[in-house]
Amino acid sequence: MMNQDKNENLEILLTEYRTLKDEEKSIFSFQFTIIGVWLTFLGVMINSLFNQVKEIQTYVYSNYDIYSENINEILSNYDIMPGSRDIMALLISILIPGTCALFGLLWLDLTTRFVKEAHYIFIIEHKIKAN
């Protein structure tokens, strides 16, 4: 009877061990998916930022001779390209930092789960060795 209980406990521990190992593999895979999605979002936003800068630069150089001899006067004129300036401000102040924070928190959550499961697997391994 004692040996049967020991075998049942060992089987439960082994099942739990295998399940946790599979969970860790899926977390590890999901972490790299998150990195890929984050880099894609970041690349799109930085590309949008550079496109807005290019539009402003094109506008400034096309109007350089007309409005002023001093390019700094054109650049400091807030009436030119208001849409581009608003998009740039939104990207720099909210979207890029917000996206980085969101994906950083997701990454930290997965890392925390991974570490907790690894610690529990360590405990299970010692229980299995003891049996």
PDB file of N, CA, C and O in Angstrom, residues 6-78:
ATOM      1  N   LYS A   6       3.383   5.819  -3.038  1.00  0.00           N
ATOM      2  CA  LYS A   6       4.615   6.455  -3.473  1.00  0.00           C
ATOM      3  C   LYS A   6       4.676   6.535  -4.996  1.00  0.00           C
ATOM      4  O   LYS A   6       5.072   7.560  -5.563  1.00  0.00           O
ATOM      5  N   ASN A   7       4.259   5.467  -5.674  1.00  0.00           N
ATOM      6  CA  ASN A   7       4.237   5.448  -7.139  1.00  0.00           C
ATOM      7  C   ASN A   7       3.230   6.450  -7.699  1.00  0.00           C
ATOM      8  O   ASN A   7       3.492   7.117  -8.699  1.00  0.00           O
ATOM      9  N   GLU A   8       2.062   6.566  -7.041  1.00  0.00           N
ATOM     10  CA  GLU A   8       1.053   7.524  -7.479  1.00  0.00           C
ATOM     11  C   GLU A   8       1.570   8.956  -7.324  1.00  0.00           C
ATOM     12  O   GLU A   8       1.392   9.801  -8.213  1.00  0.00           O
ATOM     13  N   ASN A   9       2.192   9.232  -6.180  1.00  0.00           N
ATOM     14  CA  ASN A   9       2.767  10.563  -5.955  1.00  0.00           C
ATOM     15  C   ASN A   9       3.853  10.865  -6.985  1.00  0.00           C
ATOM     16  O   ASN A   9       3.945  11.986  -7.492  1.00  0.00           O
ATOM     17  N   LEU A  10       4.680   9.861  -7.263  1.00  0.00           N
ATOM     18  CA  LEU A  10       5.742  10.040  -8.248  1.00  0.00           C
ATOM     19  C   LEU A  10       5.153  10.302  -9.635  1.00  0.00           C
ATOM     20  O   LEU A  10       5.641  11.178 -10.370  1.00  0.00           O
ATOM     21  N   GLU A  11       4.095   9.598  -9.984  1.00  0.00           N
ATOM     22  CA  GLU A  11       3.441   9.795 -11.285  1.00  0.00           C
ATOM     23  C   GLU A  11       2.818  11.197 -11.377  1.00  0.00           C
ATOM     24  O   GLU A  11       2.913  11.857 -12.418  1.00  0.00           O
ATOM     25  N   ILE A  12       2.234  11.655 -10.293  1.00  0.00           N
ATOM     26  CA  ILE A  12       1.661  13.012 -10.259  1.00  0.00           C
ATOM     27  C   ILE A  12       2.762  14.051 -10.427  1.00  0.00           C
ATOM     28  O   ILE A  12       2.626  15.007 -11.190  1.00  0.00           O
ATOM     29  N   LEU A  13       3.866  13.849  -9.723  1.00  0.00           N
ATOM     30  CA  LEU A  13       4.989  14.782  -9.837  1.00  0.00           C
ATOM     31  C   LEU A  13       5.564  14.798 -11.249  1.00  0.00           C
ATOM     32  O   LEU A  13       5.886  15.864 -11.784  1.00  0.00           O
ATOM     33  N   LEU A  14       5.688  13.633 -11.861  1.00  0.00           N
ATOM     34  CA  LEU A  14       6.208  13.563 -13.226  1.00  0.00           C
ATOM     35  C   LEU A  14       5.267  14.237 -14.233  1.00  0.00           C
ATOM     36  O   LEU A  14       5.723  14.929 -15.147  1.00  0.00           O
ATOM     37  N   THR A  15       3.967  14.035 -14.042  1.00  0.00           N
ATOM     38  CA  THR A  15       2.987  14.691 -14.915  1.00  0.00           C
ATOM     39  C   THR A  15       3.064  16.208 -14.767  1.00  0.00           C
ATOM     40  O   THR A  15       3.061  16.953 -15.759  1.00  0.00           O
ATOM     41  N   GLU A  16       3.154  16.654 -13.521  1.00  0.00           N
ATOM     42  CA  GLU A  16       3.264  18.091 -13.260  1.00  0.00           C
ATOM     43  C   GLU A  16       4.573  18.648 -13.841  1.00  0.00           C
ATOM     44  O   GLU A  16       4.594  19.730 -14.422  1.00  0.00           O
ATOM     45  N   TYR A  17       5.629  17.893 -13.714  1.00  0.00           N
ATOM     46  CA  TYR A  17       6.931  18.295 -14.243  1.00  0.00           C
ATOM     47  C   TYR A  17       6.866  18.466 -15.759  1.00  0.00           C
ATOM     48  O   TYR A  17       7.314  19.475 -16.305  1.00  0.00           O
ATOM     49  N   ARG A  18       6.290  17.482 -16.448  1.00  0.00           N
ATOM     50  CA  ARG A  18       6.180  17.554 -17.916  1.00  0.00           C
ATOM     51  C   ARG A  18       5.304  18.734 -18.351  1.00  0.00           C
ATOM     52  O   ARG A  18       5.621  19.439 -19.319  1.00  0.00           O
ATOM     53  N   THR A  19       4.209  18.939 -17.631  1.00  0.00           N
ATOM     54  CA  THR A  19       3.310  20.050 -17.959  1.00  0.00           C
ATOM     55  C   THR A  19       4.013  21.393 -17.802  1.00  0.00           C
ATOM     56  O   THR A  19       3.897  22.272 -18.664  1.00  0.00           O
ATOM     57  N   LEU A  20       4.753  21.557 -16.718  1.00  0.00           N
ATOM     58  CA  LEU A  20       5.473  22.808 -16.488  1.00  0.00           C
ATOM     59  C   LEU A  20       6.586  23.012 -17.522  1.00  0.00           C
ATOM     60  O   LEU A  20       6.832  24.142 -17.959  1.00  0.00           O
ATOM     61  N   LYS A  21       7.259  21.941 -17.906  1.00  0.00           N
ATOM     62  CA  LYS A  21       8.299  22.055 -18.937  1.00  0.00           C
ATOM     63  C   LYS A  21       7.685  22.506 -20.268  1.00  0.00           C
ATOM     64  O   LYS A  21       8.249  23.359 -20.962  1.00  0.00           O
ATOM     65  N   ASP A  22       6.518  21.944 -20.618  1.00  0.00           N
ATOM     66  CA  ASP A  22       5.835  22.361 -21.845  1.00  0.00           C
ATOM     67  C   ASP A  22       5.396  23.822 -21.758  1.00  0.00           C
ATOM     68  O   ASP A  22       5.498  24.576 -22.733  1.00  0.00           O
ATOM     69  N   GLU A  23       4.919  24.225 -20.584  1.00  0.00           N
ATOM     70  CA  GLU A  23       4.516  25.620 -20.372  1.00  0.00           C
ATOM     71  C   GLU A  23       5.709  26.561 -20.530  1.00  0.00           C
ATOM     72  O   GLU A  23       5.591  27.629 -21.128  1.00  0.00           O
ATOM     73  N   GLU A  24       6.854  26.174 -20.000  1.00  0.00           N
ATOM     74  CA  GLU A  24       8.050  27.004 -20.139  1.00  0.00           C
ATOM     75  C   GLU A  24       8.466  27.136 -21.596  1.00  0.00           C
ATOM     76  O   GLU A  24       8.893  28.202 -22.032  1.00  0.00           O
ATOM     77  N   LYS A  25       8.338  26.071 -22.365  1.00  0.00           N
ATOM     78  CA  LYS A  25       8.672  26.145 -23.794  1.00  0.00           C
ATOM     79  C   LYS A  25       7.743  27.117 -24.514  1.00  0.00           C
ATOM     80  O   LYS A  25       8.186  27.897 -25.361  1.00  0.00           O
ATOM     81  N   SER A  26       6.450  27.089 -24.171  1.00  0.00           N
ATOM     82  CA  SER A  26       5.511  28.002 -24.834  1.00  0.00           C
ATOM     83  C   SER A  26       5.764  29.452 -24.411  1.00  0.00           C
ATOM     84  O   SER A  26       5.650  30.370 -25.232  1.00  0.00           O
ATOM     85  N   ILE A  27       6.125  29.684 -23.145  1.00  0.00           N
ATOM     86  CA  ILE A  27       6.460  31.035 -22.689  1.00  0.00           C
ATOM     87  C   ILE A  27       7.687  31.540 -23.431  1.00  0.00           C
ATOM     88  O   ILE A  27       7.721  32.680 -23.895  1.00  0.00           O
ATOM     89  N   PHE A  28       8.693  30.702 -23.547  1.00  0.00           N
ATOM     90  CA  PHE A  28       9.924  31.075 -24.234  1.00  0.00           C
ATOM     91  C   PHE A  28       9.631  31.452 -25.688  1.00  0.00           C
ATOM     92  O   PHE A  28      10.124  32.455 -26.203  1.00  0.00           O
ATOM     93  N   SER A  29       8.791  30.671 -26.342  1.00  0.00           N
ATOM     94  CA  SER A  29       8.413  30.948 -27.728  1.00  0.00           C
ATOM     95  C   SER A  29       7.625  32.252 -27.823  1.00  0.00           C
ATOM     96  O   SER A  29       7.846  33.063 -28.729  1.00  0.00           O
ATOM     97  N   PHE A  30       6.716  32.473 -26.881  1.00  0.00           N
ATOM     98  CA  PHE A  30       5.885  33.673 -26.890  1.00  0.00           C
ATOM     99  C   PHE A  30       6.721  34.930 -26.653  1.00  0.00           C
ATOM    100  O   PHE A  30       6.423  35.993 -27.202  1.00  0.00           O
ATOM    101  N   GLN A  31       7.783  34.799 -25.869  1.00  0.00           N
ATOM    102  CA  GLN A  31       8.663  35.943 -25.635  1.00  0.00           C
ATOM    103  C   GLN A  31       9.289  36.422 -26.944  1.00  0.00           C
ATOM    104  O   GLN A  31       9.365  37.621 -27.196  1.00  0.00           O
ATOM    105  N   PHE A  32       9.718  35.507 -27.779  1.00  0.00           N
ATOM    106  CA  PHE A  32      10.315  35.902 -29.048  1.00  0.00           C
ATOM    107  C   PHE A  32       9.266  36.431 -30.018  1.00  0.00           C
ATOM    108  O   PHE A  32       9.562  37.298 -30.844  1.00  0.00           O
ATOM    109  N   THR A  33       8.034  35.949 -29.916  1.00  0.00           N
ATOM    110  CA  THR A  33       6.951  36.517 -30.715  1.00  0.00           C
ATOM    111  C   THR A  33       6.715  37.966 -30.314  1.00  0.00           C
ATOM    112  O   THR A  33       6.542  38.837 -31.172  1.00  0.00           O
ATOM    113  N   ILE A  34       6.723  38.222 -29.011  1.00  0.00           N
ATOM    114  CA  ILE A  34       6.531  39.585 -28.513  1.00  0.00           C
ATOM    115  C   ILE A  34       7.653  40.496 -29.005  1.00  0.00           C
ATOM    116  O   ILE A  34       7.405  41.636 -29.416  1.00  0.00           O
ATOM    117  N   ILE A  35       8.883  40.018 -28.985  1.00  0.00           N
ATOM    118  CA  ILE A  35      10.000  40.833 -29.485  1.00  0.00           C
ATOM    119  C   ILE A  35       9.796  41.158 -30.966  1.00  0.00           C
ATOM    120  O   ILE A  35      10.004  42.295 -31.391  1.00  0.00           O
ATOM    121  N   GLY A  36       9.385  40.174 -31.749  1.00  0.00           N
ATOM    122  CA  GLY A  36       9.162  40.406 -33.172  1.00  0.00           C
ATOM    123  C   GLY A  36       8.060  41.416 -33.436  1.00  0.00           C
ATOM    124  O   GLY A  36       8.215  42.327 -34.264  1.00  0.00           O
ATOM    125  N   VAL A  37       6.945  41.288 -32.729  1.00  0.00           N
ATOM    126  CA  VAL A  37       5.831  42.228 -32.902  1.00  0.00           C
ATOM    127  C   VAL A  37       6.246  43.622 -32.452  1.00  0.00           C
ATOM    128  O   VAL A  37       5.953  44.620 -33.122  1.00  0.00           O
ATOM    129  N   TRP A  38       6.949  43.714 -31.329  1.00  0.00           N
ATOM    130  CA  TRP A  38       7.398  45.013 -30.818  1.00  0.00           C
ATOM    131  C   TRP A  38       8.339  45.695 -31.805  1.00  0.00           C
ATOM    132  O   TRP A  38       8.194  46.882 -32.093  1.00  0.00           O
ATOM    133  N   LEU A  39       9.296  44.949 -32.342  1.00  0.00           N
ATOM    134  CA  LEU A  39      10.227  45.535 -33.310  1.00  0.00           C
ATOM    135  C   LEU A  39       9.501  45.991 -34.571  1.00  0.00           C
ATOM    136  O   LEU A  39       9.851  47.017 -35.162  1.00  0.00           O
ATOM    137  N   THR A  40       8.472  45.254 -34.975  1.00  0.00           N
ATOM    138  CA  THR A  40       7.686  45.657 -36.140  1.00  0.00           C
ATOM    139  C   THR A  40       6.964  46.968 -35.873  1.00  0.00           C
ATOM    140  O   THR A  40       7.023  47.899 -36.683  1.00  0.00           O
ATOM    141  N   PHE A  41       6.270  47.055 -34.723  1.00  0.00           N
ATOM    142  CA  PHE A  41       5.575  48.290 -34.362  1.00  0.00           C
ATOM    143  C   PHE A  41       6.555  49.461 -34.279  1.00  0.00           C
ATOM    144  O   PHE A  41       6.284  50.548 -34.789  1.00  0.00           O
ATOM    145  N   LEU A  42       7.669  49.230 -33.621  1.00  0.00           N
ATOM    146  CA  LEU A  42       8.662  50.282 -33.453  1.00  0.00           C
ATOM    147  C   LEU A  42       9.207  50.738 -34.804  1.00  0.00           C
ATOM    148  O   LEU A  42       9.356  51.936 -35.060  1.00  0.00           O
ATOM    149  N   GLY A  43       9.481  49.800 -35.683  1.00  0.00           N
ATOM    150  CA  GLY A  43       9.979  50.138 -37.015  1.00  0.00           C
ATOM    151  C   GLY A  43       8.978  50.956 -37.814  1.00  0.00           C
ATOM    152  O   GLY A  43       9.346  51.937 -38.477  1.00  0.00           O
ATOM    153  N   VAL A  44       7.702  50.579 -37.740  1.00  0.00           N
ATOM    154  CA  VAL A  44       6.669  51.329 -38.466  1.00  0.00           C
ATOM    155  C   VAL A  44       6.571  52.752 -37.922  1.00  0.00           C
ATOM    156  O   VAL A  44       6.483  53.719 -38.681  1.00  0.00           O
ATOM    157  N   MET A  45       6.601  52.898 -36.600  1.00  0.00           N
ATOM    158  CA  MET A  45       6.479  54.236 -36.009  1.00  0.00           C
ATOM    159  C   MET A  45       7.705  55.106 -36.305  1.00  0.00           C
ATOM    160  O   MET A  45       7.569  56.292 -36.605  1.00  0.00           O
ATOM    161  N   ILE A  46       8.880  54.530 -36.236  1.00  0.00           N
ATOM    162  CA  ILE A  46      10.092  55.301 -36.539  1.00  0.00           C
ATOM    163  C   ILE A  46      10.118  55.669 -38.027  1.00  0.00           C
ATOM    164  O   ILE A  46      10.505  56.781 -38.388  1.00  0.00           O
ATOM    165  N   ASN A  47       9.659  54.763 -38.881  1.00  0.00           N
ATOM    166  CA  ASN A  47       9.552  55.072 -40.308  1.00  0.00           C
ATOM    167  C   ASN A  47       8.585  56.233 -40.529  1.00  0.00           C
ATOM    168  O   ASN A  47       8.864  57.139 -41.320  1.00  0.00           O
ATOM    169  N   SER A  48       7.448  56.224 -39.827  1.00  0.00           N
ATOM    170  CA  SER A  48       6.497  57.332 -39.940  1.00  0.00           C
ATOM    171  C   SER A  48       7.118  58.635 -39.479  1.00  0.00           C
ATOM    172  O   SER A  48       6.911  59.685 -40.091  1.00  0.00           O
ATOM    173  N   LEU A  49       7.881  58.565 -38.409  1.00  0.00           N
ATOM    174  CA  LEU A  49       8.556  59.756 -37.897  1.00  0.00           C
ATOM    175  C   LEU A  49       9.522  60.330 -38.935  1.00  0.00           C
ATOM    176  O   LEU A  49       9.509  61.531 -39.215  1.00  0.00           O
ATOM    177  N   PHE A  50      10.338  59.473 -39.519  1.00  0.00           N
ATOM    178  CA  PHE A  50      11.289  59.946 -40.525  1.00  0.00           C
ATOM    179  C   PHE A  50      10.586  60.457 -41.787  1.00  0.00           C
ATOM    180  O   PHE A  50      11.063  61.390 -42.431  1.00  0.00           O
ATOM    181  N   ASN A  51       9.437  59.854 -42.134  1.00  0.00           N
ATOM    182  CA  ASN A  51       8.686  60.361 -43.284  1.00  0.00           C
ATOM    183  C   ASN A  51       8.172  61.772 -43.025  1.00  0.00           C
ATOM    184  O   ASN A  51       8.169  62.604 -43.926  1.00  0.00           O
ATOM    185  N   GLN A  52       7.725  62.039 -41.796  1.00  0.00           N
ATOM    186  CA  GLN A  52       7.258  63.383 -41.463  1.00  0.00           C
ATOM    187  C   GLN A  52       8.411  64.385 -41.502  1.00  0.00           C
ATOM    188  O   GLN A  52       8.252  65.505 -41.972  1.00  0.00           O
ATOM    189  N   VAL A  53       9.562  63.967 -40.999  1.00  0.00           N
ATOM    190  CA  VAL A  53      10.740  64.837 -41.047  1.00  0.00           C
ATOM    191  C   VAL A  53      11.102  65.133 -42.499  1.00  0.00           C
ATOM    192  O   VAL A  53      11.414  66.273 -42.851  1.00  0.00           O
ATOM    193  N   LYS A  54      11.033  64.121 -43.347  1.00  0.00           N
ATOM    194  CA  LYS A  54      11.367  64.308 -44.758  1.00  0.00           C
ATOM    195  C   LYS A  54      10.374  65.256 -45.430  1.00  0.00           C
ATOM    196  O   LYS A  54      10.766  66.099 -46.240  1.00  0.00           O
ATOM    197  N   GLU A  55       9.075  65.127 -45.085  1.00  0.00           N
ATOM    198  CA  GLU A  55       8.080  66.030 -45.658  1.00  0.00           C
ATOM    199  C   GLU A  55       8.350  67.471 -45.248  1.00  0.00           C
ATOM    200  O   GLU A  55       8.257  68.387 -46.059  1.00  0.00           O
ATOM    201  N   ILE A  56       8.681  67.684 -43.994  1.00  0.00           N
ATOM    202  CA  ILE A  56       8.988  69.039 -43.517  1.00  0.00           C
ATOM    203  C   ILE A  56      10.245  69.556 -44.214  1.00  0.00           C
ATOM    204  O   ILE A  56      10.296  70.698 -44.664  1.00  0.00           O
ATOM    205  N   GLN A  57      11.240  68.711 -44.320  1.00  0.00           N
ATOM    206  CA  GLN A  57      12.484  69.122 -44.977  1.00  0.00           C
ATOM    207  C   GLN A  57      12.229  69.488 -46.444  1.00  0.00           C
ATOM    208  O   GLN A  57      12.724  70.504 -46.938  1.00  0.00           O
ATOM    209  N   THR A  58      11.447  68.682 -47.133  1.00  0.00           N
ATOM    210  CA  THR A  58      11.120  68.969 -48.530  1.00  0.00           C
ATOM    211  C   THR A  58      10.372  70.295 -48.642  1.00  0.00           C
ATOM    212  O   THR A  58      10.659  71.115 -49.511  1.00  0.00           O
ATOM    213  N   TYR A  59       9.432  70.504 -47.740  1.00  0.00           N
ATOM    214  CA  TYR A  59       8.665  71.753 -47.747  1.00  0.00           C
ATOM    215  C   TYR A  59       9.567  72.955 -47.488  1.00  0.00           C
ATOM    216  O   TYR A  59       9.476  73.972 -48.170  1.00  0.00           O
ATOM    217  N   VAL A  60      10.449  72.816 -46.516  1.00  0.00           N
ATOM    218  CA  VAL A  60      11.334  73.925 -46.162  1.00  0.00           C
ATOM    219  C   VAL A  60      12.241  74.270 -47.333  1.00  0.00           C
ATOM    220  O   VAL A  60      12.379  75.443 -47.701  1.00  0.00           O
ATOM    221  N   TYR A  61      12.858  73.279 -47.942  1.00  0.00           N
ATOM    222  CA  TYR A  61      13.782  73.561 -49.036  1.00  0.00           C
ATOM    223  C   TYR A  61      13.059  74.051 -50.288  1.00  0.00           C
ATOM    224  O   TYR A  61      13.626  74.813 -51.073  1.00  0.00           O
ATOM    225  N   SER A  62      11.818  73.643 -50.477  1.00  0.00           N
ATOM    226  CA  SER A  62      11.077  74.144 -51.639  1.00  0.00           C
ATOM    227  C   SER A  62      10.657  75.593 -51.447  1.00  0.00           C
ATOM    228  O   SER A  62      10.432  76.307 -52.417  1.00  0.00           O
ATOM    229  N   ASN A  63      10.519  76.053 -50.209  1.00  0.00           N
ATOM    230  CA  ASN A  63      10.118  77.422 -49.921  1.00  0.00           C
ATOM    231  C   ASN A  63      11.270  78.283 -49.410  1.00  0.00           C
ATOM    232  O   ASN A  63      11.045  79.389 -48.934  1.00  0.00           O
ATOM    233  N   TYR A  64      12.449  77.796 -49.516  1.00  0.00           N
ATOM    234  CA  TYR A  64      13.618  78.500 -48.962  1.00  0.00           C
ATOM    235  C   TYR A  64      13.816  79.865 -49.607  1.00  0.00           C
ATOM    236  O   TYR A  64      14.005  80.862 -48.936  1.00  0.00           O
ATOM    237  N   ASP A  65      13.747  79.917 -50.917  1.00  0.00           N
ATOM    238  CA  ASP A  65      13.995  81.182 -51.619  1.00  0.00           C
ATOM    239  C   ASP A  65      12.819  82.147 -51.492  1.00  0.00           C
ATOM    240  O   ASP A  65      13.009  83.359 -51.507  1.00  0.00           O
ATOM    241  N   ILE A  66      11.621  81.603 -51.344  1.00  0.00           N
ATOM    242  CA  ILE A  66      10.420  82.436 -51.359  1.00  0.00           C
ATOM    243  C   ILE A  66      10.256  83.208 -50.056  1.00  0.00           C
ATOM    244  O   ILE A  66      10.036  84.414 -50.050  1.00  0.00           O
ATOM    245  N   TYR A  67      10.333  82.501 -48.924  1.00  0.00           N
ATOM    246  CA  TYR A  67       9.955  83.118 -47.658  1.00  0.00           C
ATOM    247  C   TYR A  67      11.097  83.804 -46.916  1.00  0.00           C
ATOM    248  O   TYR A  67      10.897  84.835 -46.312  1.00  0.00           O
ATOM    249  N   SER A  68      12.246  83.207 -46.926  1.00  0.00           N
ATOM    250  CA  SER A  68      13.296  83.772 -46.092  1.00  0.00           C
ATOM    251  C   SER A  68      14.643  83.274 -46.544  1.00  0.00           C
ATOM    252  O   SER A  68      14.773  82.199 -47.116  1.00  0.00           O
ATOM    253  N   GLU A  69      15.641  84.083 -46.271  1.00  0.00           N
ATOM    254  CA  GLU A  69      16.999  83.646 -46.538  1.00  0.00           C
ATOM    255  C   GLU A  69      17.500  82.754 -45.405  1.00  0.00           C
ATOM    256  O   GLU A  69      18.431  81.995 -45.582  1.00  0.00           O
ATOM    257  N   ASN A  70      16.869  82.856 -44.274  1.00  0.00           N
ATOM    258  CA  ASN A  70      17.316  82.116 -43.094  1.00  0.00           C
ATOM    259  C   ASN A  70      16.446  80.874 -42.908  1.00  0.00           C
ATOM    260  O   ASN A  70      15.251  80.981 -42.646  1.00  0.00           O
ATOM    261  N   ILE A  71      17.031  79.708 -43.025  1.00  0.00           N
ATOM    262  CA  ILE A  71      16.262  78.464 -42.899  1.00  0.00           C
ATOM    263  C   ILE A  71      15.717  78.286 -41.489  1.00  0.00           C
ATOM    264  O   ILE A  71      14.665  77.687 -41.297  1.00  0.00           O
ATOM    265  N   ASN A  72      16.388  78.819 -40.479  1.00  0.00           N
ATOM    266  CA  ASN A  72      15.897  78.695 -39.103  1.00  0.00           C
ATOM    267  C   ASN A  72      14.575  79.420 -38.907  1.00  0.00           C
ATOM    268  O   ASN A  72      13.742  78.991 -38.119  1.00  0.00           O
ATOM    269  N   GLU A  73      14.355  80.511 -39.627  1.00  0.00           N
ATOM    270  CA  GLU A  73      13.064  81.204 -39.537  1.00  0.00           C
ATOM    271  C   GLU A  73      11.948  80.323 -40.085  1.00  0.00           C
ATOM    272  O   GLU A  73      10.848  80.306 -39.553  1.00  0.00           O
ATOM    273  N   ILE A  74      12.241  79.622 -41.159  1.00  0.00           N
ATOM    274  CA  ILE A  74      11.225  78.722 -41.728  1.00  0.00           C
ATOM    275  C   ILE A  74      10.947  77.574 -40.763  1.00  0.00           C
ATOM    276  O   ILE A  74       9.799  77.226 -40.508  1.00  0.00           O
ATOM    277  N   LEU A  75      12.002  76.989 -40.213  1.00  0.00           N
ATOM    278  CA  LEU A  75      11.816  75.861 -39.302  1.00  0.00           C
ATOM    279  C   LEU A  75      11.084  76.257 -38.028  1.00  0.00           C
ATOM    280  O   LEU A  75      10.339  75.471 -37.462  1.00  0.00           O
ATOM    281  N   SER A  76      11.284  77.474 -37.548  1.00  0.00           N
ATOM    282  CA  SER A  76      10.631  77.897 -36.317  1.00  0.00           C
ATOM    283  C   SER A  76       9.215  78.395 -36.552  1.00  0.00           C
ATOM    284  O   SER A  76       8.490  78.663 -35.614  1.00  0.00           O
ATOM    285  N   ASN A  77       8.791  78.493 -37.804  1.00  0.00           N
ATOM    286  CA  ASN A  77       7.435  78.924 -38.130  1.00  0.00           C
ATOM    287  C   ASN A  77       6.490  77.735 -37.899  1.00  0.00           C
ATOM    288  O   ASN A  77       6.497  76.764 -38.643  1.00  0.00           O
ATOM    289  N   TYR A  78       5.651  77.833 -36.884  1.00  0.00           N
ATOM    290  CA  TYR A  78       4.780  76.710 -36.518  1.00  0.00           C
ATOM    291  C   TYR A  78       3.565  76.572 -37.428  1.00  0.00           C
ATOM    292  O   TYR A  78       2.794  75.643 -37.286  1.00  0.00           O
TER     293      TYR A  78
END
